[in-house]
Coordinates of C-alpha atoms in Angstrom, one line a residue:
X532 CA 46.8 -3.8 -54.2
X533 CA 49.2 -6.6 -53.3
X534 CA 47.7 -6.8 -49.7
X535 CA 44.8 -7.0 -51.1
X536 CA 45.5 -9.8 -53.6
X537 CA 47.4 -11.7 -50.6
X538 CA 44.0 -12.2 -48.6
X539 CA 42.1 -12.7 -51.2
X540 CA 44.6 -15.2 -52.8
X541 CA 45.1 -17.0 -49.3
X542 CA 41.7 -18.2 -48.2
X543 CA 41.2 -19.5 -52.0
X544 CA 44.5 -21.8 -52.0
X545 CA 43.4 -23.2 -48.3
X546 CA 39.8 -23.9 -49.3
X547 CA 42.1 -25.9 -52.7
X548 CA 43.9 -27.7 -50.2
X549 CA 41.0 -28.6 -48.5
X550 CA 39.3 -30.2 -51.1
X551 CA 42.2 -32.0 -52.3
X552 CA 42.7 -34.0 -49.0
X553 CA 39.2 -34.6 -48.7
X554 CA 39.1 -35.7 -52.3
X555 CA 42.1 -38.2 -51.6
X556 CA 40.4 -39.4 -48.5
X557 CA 37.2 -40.0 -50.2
X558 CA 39.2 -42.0 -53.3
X559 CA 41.7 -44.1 -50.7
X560 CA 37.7 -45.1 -49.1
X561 CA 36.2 -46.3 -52.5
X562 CA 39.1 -47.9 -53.4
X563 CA 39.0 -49.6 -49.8
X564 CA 35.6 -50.1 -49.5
X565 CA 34.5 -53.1 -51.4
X566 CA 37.7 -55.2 -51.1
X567 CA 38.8 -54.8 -47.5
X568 CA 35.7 -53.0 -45.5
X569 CA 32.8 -54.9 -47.3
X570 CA 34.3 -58.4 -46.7
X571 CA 35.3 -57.9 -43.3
X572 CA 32.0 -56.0 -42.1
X573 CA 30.0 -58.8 -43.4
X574 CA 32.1 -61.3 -41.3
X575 CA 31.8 -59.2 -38.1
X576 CA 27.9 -58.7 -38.8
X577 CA 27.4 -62.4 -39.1
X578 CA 29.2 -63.3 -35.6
X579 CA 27.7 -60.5 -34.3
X580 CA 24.3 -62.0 -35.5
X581 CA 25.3 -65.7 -34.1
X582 CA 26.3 -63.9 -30.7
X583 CA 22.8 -62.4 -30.4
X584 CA 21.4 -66.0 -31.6
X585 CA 23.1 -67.5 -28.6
X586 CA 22.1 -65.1 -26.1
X587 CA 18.7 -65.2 -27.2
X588 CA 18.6 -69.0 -26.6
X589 CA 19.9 -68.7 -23.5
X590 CA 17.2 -65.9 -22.2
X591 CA 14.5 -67.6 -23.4
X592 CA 15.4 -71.2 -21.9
X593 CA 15.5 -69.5 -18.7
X594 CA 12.7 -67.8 -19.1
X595 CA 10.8 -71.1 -19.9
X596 CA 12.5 -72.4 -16.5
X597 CA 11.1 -70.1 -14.6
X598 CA 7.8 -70.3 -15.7
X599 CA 8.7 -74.3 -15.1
X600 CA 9.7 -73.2 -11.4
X601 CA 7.1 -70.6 -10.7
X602 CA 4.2 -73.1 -12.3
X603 CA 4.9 -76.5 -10.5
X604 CA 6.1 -74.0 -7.2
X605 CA 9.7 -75.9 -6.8
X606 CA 10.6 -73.6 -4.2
X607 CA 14.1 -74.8 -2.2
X608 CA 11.6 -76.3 0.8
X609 CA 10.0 -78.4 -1.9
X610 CA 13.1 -79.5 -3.5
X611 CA 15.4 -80.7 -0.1
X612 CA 14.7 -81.4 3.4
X613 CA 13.7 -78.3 5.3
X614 CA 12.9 -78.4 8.8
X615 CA 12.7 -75.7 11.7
X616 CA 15.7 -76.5 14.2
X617 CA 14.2 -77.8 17.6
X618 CA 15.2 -77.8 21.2
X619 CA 16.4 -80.6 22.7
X620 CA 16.2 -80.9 26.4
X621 CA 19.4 -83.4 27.3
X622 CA 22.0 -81.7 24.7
X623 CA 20.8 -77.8 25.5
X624 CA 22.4 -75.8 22.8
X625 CA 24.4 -78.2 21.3
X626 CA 21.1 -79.0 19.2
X627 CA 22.4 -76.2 17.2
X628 CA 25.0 -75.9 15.0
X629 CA 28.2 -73.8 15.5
X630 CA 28.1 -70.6 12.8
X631 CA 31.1 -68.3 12.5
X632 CA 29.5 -64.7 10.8
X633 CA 32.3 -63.1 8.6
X634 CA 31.9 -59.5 8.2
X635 CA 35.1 -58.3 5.9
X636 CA 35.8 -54.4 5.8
X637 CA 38.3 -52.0 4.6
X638 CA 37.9 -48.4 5.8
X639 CA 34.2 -48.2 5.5
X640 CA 33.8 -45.5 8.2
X641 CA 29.5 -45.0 6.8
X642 CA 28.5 -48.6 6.9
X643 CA 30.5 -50.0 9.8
X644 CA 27.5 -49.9 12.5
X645 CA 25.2 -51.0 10.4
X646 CA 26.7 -53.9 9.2
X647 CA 28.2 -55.1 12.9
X648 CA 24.7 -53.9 14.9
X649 CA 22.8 -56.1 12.1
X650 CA 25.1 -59.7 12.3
X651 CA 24.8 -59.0 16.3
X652 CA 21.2 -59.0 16.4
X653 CA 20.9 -62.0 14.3
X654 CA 18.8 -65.0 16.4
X655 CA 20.8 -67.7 17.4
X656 CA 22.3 -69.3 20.7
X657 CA 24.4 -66.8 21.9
X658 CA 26.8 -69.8 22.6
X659 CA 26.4 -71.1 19.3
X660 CA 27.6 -68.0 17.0
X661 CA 31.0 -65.9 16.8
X662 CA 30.8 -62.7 14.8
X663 CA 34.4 -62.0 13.5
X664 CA 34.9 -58.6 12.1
X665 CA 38.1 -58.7 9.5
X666 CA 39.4 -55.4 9.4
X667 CA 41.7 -54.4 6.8
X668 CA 41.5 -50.6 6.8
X669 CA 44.3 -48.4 6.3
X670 CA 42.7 -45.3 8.3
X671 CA 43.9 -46.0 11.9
X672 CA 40.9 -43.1 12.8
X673 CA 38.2 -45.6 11.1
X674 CA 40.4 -48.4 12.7
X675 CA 39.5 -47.3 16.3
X676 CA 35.9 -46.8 15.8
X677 CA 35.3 -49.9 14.5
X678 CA 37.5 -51.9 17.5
X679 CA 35.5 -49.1 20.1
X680 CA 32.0 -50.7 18.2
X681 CA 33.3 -54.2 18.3
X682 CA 34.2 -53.9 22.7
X683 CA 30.5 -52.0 23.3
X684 CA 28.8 -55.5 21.4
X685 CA 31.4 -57.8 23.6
X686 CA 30.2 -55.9 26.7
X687 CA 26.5 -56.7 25.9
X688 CA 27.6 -60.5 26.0
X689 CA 28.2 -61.2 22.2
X690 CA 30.8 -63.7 21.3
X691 CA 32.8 -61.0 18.7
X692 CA 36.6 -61.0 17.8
X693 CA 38.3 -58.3 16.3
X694 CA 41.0 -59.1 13.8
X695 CA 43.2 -57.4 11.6
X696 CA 46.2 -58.0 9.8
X697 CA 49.4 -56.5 8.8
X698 CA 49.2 -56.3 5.1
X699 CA 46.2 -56.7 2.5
X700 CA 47.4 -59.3 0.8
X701 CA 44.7 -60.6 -1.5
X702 CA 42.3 -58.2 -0.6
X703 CA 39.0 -59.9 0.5
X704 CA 39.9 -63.5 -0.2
X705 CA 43.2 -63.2 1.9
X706 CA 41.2 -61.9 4.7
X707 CA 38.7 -64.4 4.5
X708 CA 41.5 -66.8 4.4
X709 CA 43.3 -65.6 7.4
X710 CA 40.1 -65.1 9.4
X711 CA 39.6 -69.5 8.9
X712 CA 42.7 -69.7 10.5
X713 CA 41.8 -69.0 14.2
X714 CA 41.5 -71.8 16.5
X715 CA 38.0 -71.0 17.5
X716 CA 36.9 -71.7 13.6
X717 CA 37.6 -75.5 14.3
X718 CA 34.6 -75.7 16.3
X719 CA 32.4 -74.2 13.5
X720 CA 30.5 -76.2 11.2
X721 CA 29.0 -73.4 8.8
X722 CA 30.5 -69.5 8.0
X723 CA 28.0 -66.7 6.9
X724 CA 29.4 -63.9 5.2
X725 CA 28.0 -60.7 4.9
X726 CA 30.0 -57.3 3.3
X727 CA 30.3 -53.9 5.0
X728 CA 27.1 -53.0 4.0
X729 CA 24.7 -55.6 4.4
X730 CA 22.2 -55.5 7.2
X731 CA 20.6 -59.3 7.5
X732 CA 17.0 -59.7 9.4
X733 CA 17.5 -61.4 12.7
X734 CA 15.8 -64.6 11.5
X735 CA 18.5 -65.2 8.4
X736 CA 20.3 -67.8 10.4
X737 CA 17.1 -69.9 11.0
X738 CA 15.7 -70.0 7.5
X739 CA 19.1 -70.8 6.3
X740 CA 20.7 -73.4 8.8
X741 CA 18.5 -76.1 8.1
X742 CA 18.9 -76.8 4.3
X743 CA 22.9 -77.5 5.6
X744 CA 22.1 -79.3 8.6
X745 CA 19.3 -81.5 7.2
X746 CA 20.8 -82.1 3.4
X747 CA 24.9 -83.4 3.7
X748 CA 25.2 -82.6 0.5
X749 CA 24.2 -79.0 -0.1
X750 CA 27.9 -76.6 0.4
X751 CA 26.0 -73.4 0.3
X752 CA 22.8 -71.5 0.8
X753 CA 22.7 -68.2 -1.6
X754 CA 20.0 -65.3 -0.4
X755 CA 18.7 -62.3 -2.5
X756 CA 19.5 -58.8 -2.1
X757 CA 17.3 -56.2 -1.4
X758 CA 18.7 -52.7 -2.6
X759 CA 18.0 -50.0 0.3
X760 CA 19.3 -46.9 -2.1
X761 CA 17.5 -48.1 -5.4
X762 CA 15.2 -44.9 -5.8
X763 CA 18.2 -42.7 -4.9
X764 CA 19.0 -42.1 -8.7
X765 CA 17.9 -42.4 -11.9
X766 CA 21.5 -44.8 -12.0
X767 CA 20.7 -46.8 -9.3
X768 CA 16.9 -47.5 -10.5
X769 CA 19.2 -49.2 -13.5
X770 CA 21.3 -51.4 -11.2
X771 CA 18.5 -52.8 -9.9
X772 CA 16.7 -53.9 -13.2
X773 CA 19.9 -55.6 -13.9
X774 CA 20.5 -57.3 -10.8
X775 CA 16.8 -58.1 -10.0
X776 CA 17.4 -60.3 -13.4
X777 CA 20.0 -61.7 -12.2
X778 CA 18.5 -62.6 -9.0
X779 CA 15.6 -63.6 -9.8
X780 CA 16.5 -65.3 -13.2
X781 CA 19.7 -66.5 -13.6
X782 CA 20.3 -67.8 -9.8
X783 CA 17.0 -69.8 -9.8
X784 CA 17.4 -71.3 -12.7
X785 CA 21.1 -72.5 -11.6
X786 CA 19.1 -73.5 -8.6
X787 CA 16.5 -74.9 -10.1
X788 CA 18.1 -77.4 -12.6
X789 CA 21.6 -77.9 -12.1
X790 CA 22.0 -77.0 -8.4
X791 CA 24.9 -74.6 -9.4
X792 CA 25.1 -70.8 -9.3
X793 CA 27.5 -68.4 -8.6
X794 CA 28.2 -67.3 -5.0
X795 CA 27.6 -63.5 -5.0
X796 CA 30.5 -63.2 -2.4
X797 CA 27.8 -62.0 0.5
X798 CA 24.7 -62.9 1.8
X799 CA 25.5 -66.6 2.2
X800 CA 26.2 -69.6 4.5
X801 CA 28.9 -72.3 3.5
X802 CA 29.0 -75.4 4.8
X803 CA 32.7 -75.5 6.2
X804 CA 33.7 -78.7 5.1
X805 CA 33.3 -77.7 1.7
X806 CA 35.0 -74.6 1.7
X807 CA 37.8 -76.4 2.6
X808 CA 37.7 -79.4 0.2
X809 CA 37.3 -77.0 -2.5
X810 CA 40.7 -75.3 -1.3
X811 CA 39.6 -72.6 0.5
X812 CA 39.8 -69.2 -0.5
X813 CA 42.5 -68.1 -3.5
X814 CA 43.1 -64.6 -4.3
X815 CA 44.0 -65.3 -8.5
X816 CA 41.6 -63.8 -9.5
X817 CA 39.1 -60.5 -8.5
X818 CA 36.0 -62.7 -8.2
X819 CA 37.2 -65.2 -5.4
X820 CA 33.6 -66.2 -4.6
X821 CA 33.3 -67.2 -8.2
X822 CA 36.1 -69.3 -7.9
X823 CA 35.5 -70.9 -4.6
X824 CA 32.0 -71.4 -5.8
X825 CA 33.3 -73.2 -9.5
X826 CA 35.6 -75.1 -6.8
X827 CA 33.3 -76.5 -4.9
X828 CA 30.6 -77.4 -7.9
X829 CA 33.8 -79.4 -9.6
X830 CA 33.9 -81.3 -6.2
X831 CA 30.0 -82.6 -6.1
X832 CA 28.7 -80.0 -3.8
X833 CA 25.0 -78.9 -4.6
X834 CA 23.9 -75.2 -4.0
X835 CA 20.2 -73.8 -2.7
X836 CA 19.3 -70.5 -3.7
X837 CA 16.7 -69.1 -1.7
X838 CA 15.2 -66.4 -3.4
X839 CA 12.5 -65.6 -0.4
X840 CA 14.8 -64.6 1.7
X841 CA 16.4 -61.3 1.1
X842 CA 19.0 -59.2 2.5
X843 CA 19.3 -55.3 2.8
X844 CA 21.9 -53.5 1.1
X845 CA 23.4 -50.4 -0.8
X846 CA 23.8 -49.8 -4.7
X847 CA 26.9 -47.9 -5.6
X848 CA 25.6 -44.6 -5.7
X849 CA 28.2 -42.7 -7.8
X850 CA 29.6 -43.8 -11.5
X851 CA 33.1 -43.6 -10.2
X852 CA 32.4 -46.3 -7.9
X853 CA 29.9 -48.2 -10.4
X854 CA 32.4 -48.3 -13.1
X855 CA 35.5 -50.0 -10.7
X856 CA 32.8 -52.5 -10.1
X857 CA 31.8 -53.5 -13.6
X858 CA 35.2 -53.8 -13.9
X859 CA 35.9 -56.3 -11.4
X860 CA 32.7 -58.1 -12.2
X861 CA 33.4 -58.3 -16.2
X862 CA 37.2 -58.7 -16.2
X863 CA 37.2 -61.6 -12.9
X864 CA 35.0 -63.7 -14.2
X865 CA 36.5 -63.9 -18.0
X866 CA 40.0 -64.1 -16.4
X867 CA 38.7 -67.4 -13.8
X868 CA 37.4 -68.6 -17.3
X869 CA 40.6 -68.9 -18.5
X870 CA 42.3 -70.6 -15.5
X871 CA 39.7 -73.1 -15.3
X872 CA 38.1 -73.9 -18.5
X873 CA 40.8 -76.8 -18.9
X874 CA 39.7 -77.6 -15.4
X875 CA 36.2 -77.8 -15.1
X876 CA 36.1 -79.9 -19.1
X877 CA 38.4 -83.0 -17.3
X878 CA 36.7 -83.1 -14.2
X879 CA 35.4 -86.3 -13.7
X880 CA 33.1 -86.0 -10.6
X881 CA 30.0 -83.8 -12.4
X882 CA 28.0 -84.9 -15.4
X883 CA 29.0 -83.8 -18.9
X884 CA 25.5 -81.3 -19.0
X885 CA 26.2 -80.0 -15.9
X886 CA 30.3 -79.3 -17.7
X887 CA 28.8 -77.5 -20.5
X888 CA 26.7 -75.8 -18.6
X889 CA 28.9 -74.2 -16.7
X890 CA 31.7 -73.5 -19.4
X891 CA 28.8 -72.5 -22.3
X892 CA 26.2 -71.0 -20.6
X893 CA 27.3 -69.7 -17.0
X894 CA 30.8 -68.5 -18.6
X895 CA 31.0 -68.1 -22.1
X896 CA 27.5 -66.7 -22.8
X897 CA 26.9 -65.1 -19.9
X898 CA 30.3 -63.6 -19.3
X899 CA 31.8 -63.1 -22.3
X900 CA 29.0 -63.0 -25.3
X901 CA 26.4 -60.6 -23.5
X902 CA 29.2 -57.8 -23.1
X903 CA 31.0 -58.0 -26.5
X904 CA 27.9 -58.5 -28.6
X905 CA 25.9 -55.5 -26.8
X906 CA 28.7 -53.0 -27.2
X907 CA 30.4 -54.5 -30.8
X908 CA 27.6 -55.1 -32.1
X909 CA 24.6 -51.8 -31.3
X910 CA 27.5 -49.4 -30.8
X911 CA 30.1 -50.5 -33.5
X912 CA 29.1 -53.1 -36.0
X913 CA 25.2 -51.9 -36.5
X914 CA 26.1 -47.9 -36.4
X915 CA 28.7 -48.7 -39.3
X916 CA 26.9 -50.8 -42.2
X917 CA 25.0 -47.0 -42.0
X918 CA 28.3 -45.9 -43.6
X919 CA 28.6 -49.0 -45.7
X920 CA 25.2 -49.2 -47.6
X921 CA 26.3 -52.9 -48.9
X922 CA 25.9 -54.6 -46.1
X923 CA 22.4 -55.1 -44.7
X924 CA 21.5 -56.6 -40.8
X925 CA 18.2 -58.4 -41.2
X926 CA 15.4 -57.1 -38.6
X927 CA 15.2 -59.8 -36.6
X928 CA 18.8 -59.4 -35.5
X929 CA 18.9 -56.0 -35.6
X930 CA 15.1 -54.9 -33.9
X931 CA 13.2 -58.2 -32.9
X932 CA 15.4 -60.5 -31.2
X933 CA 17.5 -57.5 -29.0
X934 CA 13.5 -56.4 -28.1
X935 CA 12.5 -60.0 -26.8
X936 CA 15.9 -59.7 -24.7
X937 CA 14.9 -56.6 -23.1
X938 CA 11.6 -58.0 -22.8
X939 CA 11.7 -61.0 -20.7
X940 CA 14.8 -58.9 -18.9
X941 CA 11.8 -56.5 -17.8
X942 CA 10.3 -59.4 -16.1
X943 CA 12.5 -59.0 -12.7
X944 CA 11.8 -55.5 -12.1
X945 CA 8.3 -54.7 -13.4
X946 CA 7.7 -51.2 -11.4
X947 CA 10.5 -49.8 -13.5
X948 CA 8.8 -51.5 -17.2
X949 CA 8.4 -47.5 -18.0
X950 CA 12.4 -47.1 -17.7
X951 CA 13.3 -49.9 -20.2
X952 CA 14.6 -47.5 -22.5
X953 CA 17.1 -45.7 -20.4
X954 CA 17.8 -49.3 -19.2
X955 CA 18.8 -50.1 -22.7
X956 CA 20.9 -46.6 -23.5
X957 CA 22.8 -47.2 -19.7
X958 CA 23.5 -50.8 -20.4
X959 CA 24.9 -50.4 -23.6
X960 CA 27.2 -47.4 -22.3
X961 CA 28.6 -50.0 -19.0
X962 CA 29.1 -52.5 -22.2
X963 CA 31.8 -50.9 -23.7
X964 CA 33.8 -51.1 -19.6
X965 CA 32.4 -54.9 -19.6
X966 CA 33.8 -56.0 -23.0
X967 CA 36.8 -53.9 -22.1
X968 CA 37.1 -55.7 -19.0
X969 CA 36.5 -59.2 -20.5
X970 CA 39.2 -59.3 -23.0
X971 CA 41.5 -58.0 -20.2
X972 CA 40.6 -60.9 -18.2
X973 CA 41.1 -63.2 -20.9
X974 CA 44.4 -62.0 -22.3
X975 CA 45.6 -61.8 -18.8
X976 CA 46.8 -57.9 -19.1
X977 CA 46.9 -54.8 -17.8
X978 CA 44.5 -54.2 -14.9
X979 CA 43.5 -57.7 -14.6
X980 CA 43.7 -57.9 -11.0
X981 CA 42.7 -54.9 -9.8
X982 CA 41.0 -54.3 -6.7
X983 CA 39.3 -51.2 -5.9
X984 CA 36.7 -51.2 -2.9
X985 CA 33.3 -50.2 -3.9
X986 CA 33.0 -47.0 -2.4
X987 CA 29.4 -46.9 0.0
X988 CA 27.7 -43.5 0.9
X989 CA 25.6 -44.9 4.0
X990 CA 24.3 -41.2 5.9
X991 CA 26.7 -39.3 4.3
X992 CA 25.3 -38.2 1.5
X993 CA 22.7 -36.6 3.0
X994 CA 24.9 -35.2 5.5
X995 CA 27.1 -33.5 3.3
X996 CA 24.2 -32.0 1.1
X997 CA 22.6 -30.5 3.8
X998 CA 26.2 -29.0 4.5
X999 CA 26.6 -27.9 1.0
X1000 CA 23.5 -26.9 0.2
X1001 CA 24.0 -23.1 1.5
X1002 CA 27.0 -22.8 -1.8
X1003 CA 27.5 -24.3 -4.8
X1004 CA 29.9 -27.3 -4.7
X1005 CA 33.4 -27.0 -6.8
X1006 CA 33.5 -29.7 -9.9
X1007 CA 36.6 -30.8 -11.2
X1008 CA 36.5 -31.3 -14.5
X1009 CA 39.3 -34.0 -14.9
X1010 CA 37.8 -36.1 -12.5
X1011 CA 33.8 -35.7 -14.0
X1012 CA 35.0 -36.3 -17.8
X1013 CA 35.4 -39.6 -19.5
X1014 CA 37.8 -39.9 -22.8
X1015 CA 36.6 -43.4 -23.8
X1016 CA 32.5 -42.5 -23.4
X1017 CA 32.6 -39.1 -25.4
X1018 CA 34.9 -40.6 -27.9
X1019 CA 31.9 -43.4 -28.9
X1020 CA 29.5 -40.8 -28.5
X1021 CA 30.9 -38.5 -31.2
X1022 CA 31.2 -42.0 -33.3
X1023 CA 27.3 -42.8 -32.9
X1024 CA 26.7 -39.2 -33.4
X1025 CA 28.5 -39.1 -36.6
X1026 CA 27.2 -42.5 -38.3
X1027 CA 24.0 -40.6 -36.9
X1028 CA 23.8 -37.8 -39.1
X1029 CA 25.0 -39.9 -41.6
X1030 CA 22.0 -41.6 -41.9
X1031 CA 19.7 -38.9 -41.3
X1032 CA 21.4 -37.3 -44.3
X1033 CA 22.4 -40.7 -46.8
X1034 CA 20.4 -43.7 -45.1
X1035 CA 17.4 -45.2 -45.4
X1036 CA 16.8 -47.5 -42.5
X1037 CA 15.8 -44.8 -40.0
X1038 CA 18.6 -46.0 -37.6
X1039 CA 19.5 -42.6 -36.6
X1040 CA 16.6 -42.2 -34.2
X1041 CA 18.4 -45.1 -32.0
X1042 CA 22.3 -43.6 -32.8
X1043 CA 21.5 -40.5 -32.0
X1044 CA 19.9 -41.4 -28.1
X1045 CA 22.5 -43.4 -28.0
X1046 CA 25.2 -40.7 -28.4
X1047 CA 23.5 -39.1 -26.0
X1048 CA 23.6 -41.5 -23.4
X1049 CA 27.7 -41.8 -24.0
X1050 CA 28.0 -38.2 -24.4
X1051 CA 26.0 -37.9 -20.7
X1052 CA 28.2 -40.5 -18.9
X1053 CA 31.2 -39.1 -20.6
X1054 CA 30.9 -36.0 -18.9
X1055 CA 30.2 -37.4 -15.8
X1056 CA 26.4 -36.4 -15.1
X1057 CA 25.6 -39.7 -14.0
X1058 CA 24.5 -41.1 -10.3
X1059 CA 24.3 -39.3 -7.6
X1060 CA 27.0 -36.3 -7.1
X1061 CA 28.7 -36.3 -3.7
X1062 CA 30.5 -32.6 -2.6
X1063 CA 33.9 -32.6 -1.7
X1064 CA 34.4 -32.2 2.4

């Protein structure tokens, strides 16, 4: 009888227990609620809303540019003076223009060939170019092989030096830096730089060159990319939606109206005396194309983008490898806003529209507001008025305005219009990195300046799927799961059901694809899966 009481008896006080601490969390949330929560919701909903009020302007002024642009056809050869370079018969060669072609790698033992068998076949006076491969790898293996490809291009008769260094002292930017410092750069007038894995057509010195040679006042001549791997993945597919827009919107219309963009580190041809008025190359921050670019605008330099012209190149194929490059991409430029915000306000050799456009719009908006507003406000702010009924977000800020954004983003990638939802979910997941990386650049902490080589695939993933295919590959969980991405999930699951339960604004059809998306990434099934050797 008394066992019997004692299990009957337990259960009974537990379930009492239960419903007291839930009762006392319930009472400490009403008693909260309407002094504390309320007040402070409605202030983050209503920056939130003047966020998305910004970024809306700013889409659609572009978008009315480029209808400006694509209407009255101000393409680059319309804008400066563009002529084809010519023979001269008394000079020879020295018609044309000395051109050093950068080529900075570090240990990239799948891309190598490509990217030193595509700057050797470019067309140009074989007198008249130096390619300079800047090796910083730390595999002596992947060393060799790229000095044994070097020495079988110099025995064909191209002009290529092999350089390395002893240390990697700030990463790219201190290789570029130390690569100027050869004596046979002196007798260069212009510097193309292309990454480890970018394979430029033979004619990209000739449709470039001339917009330098024939305009003294233009420091640098952007081209597009072209992404080789963009049907590899569903991942990939998403990459290119967002960089197509940013190609194809956001460079033109720098172009276009205030001849200033941001150099995308690769893919372009500087003009060497401005690279070195501007300073040259500094290493403070992880976006050293940025800041040579900002540099250079500050000094009167004018940019061409040439969005006709395109280069070929790989997507980062794995999320590993994605996510170390939205950080570097989010948490550089927010950081370089901070150095040089003071900077670029005092200068006194640009206009005051062309200031503010590059401090409100090129920085702040683009920079800073898109990333915190898509992640605080879809994936914080909106999912919690569902558990505050008080506070209301109007439609238009909460379904109109974010649809005309994705919209007229749709308009640089149409073949992939059908994937704008799973463009939305993915973006919104790579928003909480982005606004994570953002504020780190802009209080200066943590990883700040970190520098983590995007990893390219090349041949090898088809390689070592054909090796694997014959057994299942091993998965290590540790590696594959993601704390920060299952942890919003769950929260966007939760105000989910909370709505489908309590609300009435039918937001849990949007929370609950939306946990999904997290939940997805935050177990790793995302991009392309590469067995271990």
């Amino acid at each position: 009888m008394d066992q019997l009481s004692s299990t009957t008896i337990f259960p009974v006080r537990f379930q009492g227990v239960r419903d007291d601490i839930t009762g006392q969390i319930g009472l400490f949330w009403e008693q909260t609620k309407a002094p504390l929560v309320v007040p402070l919701l409605k202030v983050m909903v209503y920056l939130c809303l003047l966020m998305s009020i910004m970024l809306f302007v700013e889409r659609v002024y572009m978008g009315i540019v480029i209808v400006f642009v694509k209407l009255f056809g101000r393409k680059p050869e319309n804008r400066y003076k563009w002529e084809t370079l010519k023979d001269d018969i008394e000079v020879g060669n020295l018609a044309y223009p000395m051109v050093l072609v950068q080529i900075p790698m570090y240990n990239e033992k799948e891309v190598y060939q490509l990217s030193i068998g595509a700057a050797c076949g470019l067309s140009w006076p074989s007198d008249r170019i130096v390619i300079q491969v800047l090796d910083d790898s730390t595999d002596h293996a992947i060393k060799d092989l790229v000095g044994l490809e070097c020495k079988r291009w110099a025995s064909k008769g191209i002009n290529i030096r092999y350089e390395i260094r002893d240390s990697r002292n700030g990463y790219k930017a201190g290789a570029l830096k130390e690569g100027m410092k050869h004596s046979y750069v002196k007798q260069c007038d212009y510097v193309a730089i292309f990454d480890a894995d970018f394979q430029p057509d033979p004619d990209f010195l000739w449709r470039t060159i001339p917009f330098l040679v024939h305009n003294p006042e233009i420091g640098l001549v952007q081209a597009r990319w072209k992404f080789v791997n963009a049907n590899e993945c569903l991942m990939t597919r998403m990459q290119e939606m967002s960089l197509d827009y940013h190609f194809i919107v956001e460079q033109e219309v720098g172009s276009s109206t205030y001849a200033f963009f941001g150099f995308n580190g690769t893919a372009g041809v500087w003009r060497i005396a401005a690279l070195n008025e501007a300073g040259g190359w500094k290493d403070r921050t992880t976006v050293e194309d940025m800041d040579l670019a900002v540099r250079a605008s500050l000094r009167g330099w004018k940019f061409v983008y040439v969005g006709d012209l395109k280069v070929k190149n790989e997507l980062p194929s794995t999320f590993k490898a994605y996510r170390y490059q939205q950080h570097r991409w989010s948490c550089g430029p927010a950081n370089l806003f901070r150095k040089m915000a003071t900077e670029i306000f005092r200068n006194k050799k640009v206009s005051l529209w062309k200031k503010l456009y590059v401090i409100y719009s090129f920085f702040f908006v683009r920079k800073i507001v898109a990333h915190v507003v898509t992640f605080v406000f879809y994936c914080v702010i909106l999912p919690a008025t569902v558990l505050v009924p008080e506070i209301e977000v109007p439609k238009w800020g909460a379904v109109y305005i974010p649809s005309i954004i994705t919209l007229l983003n749709a308009v640089g990638t149409p073949r992939s219009a059908h994937l704008l939802v799973f463009w939305i979910l993915f973006e919104n997941v790579m928003s909480l990195h982005r606004t994570k990386a953002a504020f780190i650049g802009l209080l200066e902490v943590g990883r700040v300046n970190e520098w983590v080589v995007t990893e390219k695939l090349g041949d090898a993933l088809k390689m070592k799927s054909s090796a694997k295919s014959s057994r299942k590959p091993r998965i290590r969980i540790g590696e594959r799961v993601h704390l920060l991405e299952l942890a919003a999930g769950a929260y966007l699951f939760f105000c989910g059901c909370y709505d489908l339960t309590f609300g009435k604004n039918h937001y849990f059809i949007y929370l609950f694809l939306q946990s999904i998306a997290f939940f997805v990434a935050g177990i790793g099934y995302v991009g392309t899966f590469v067995p271990k050797s």
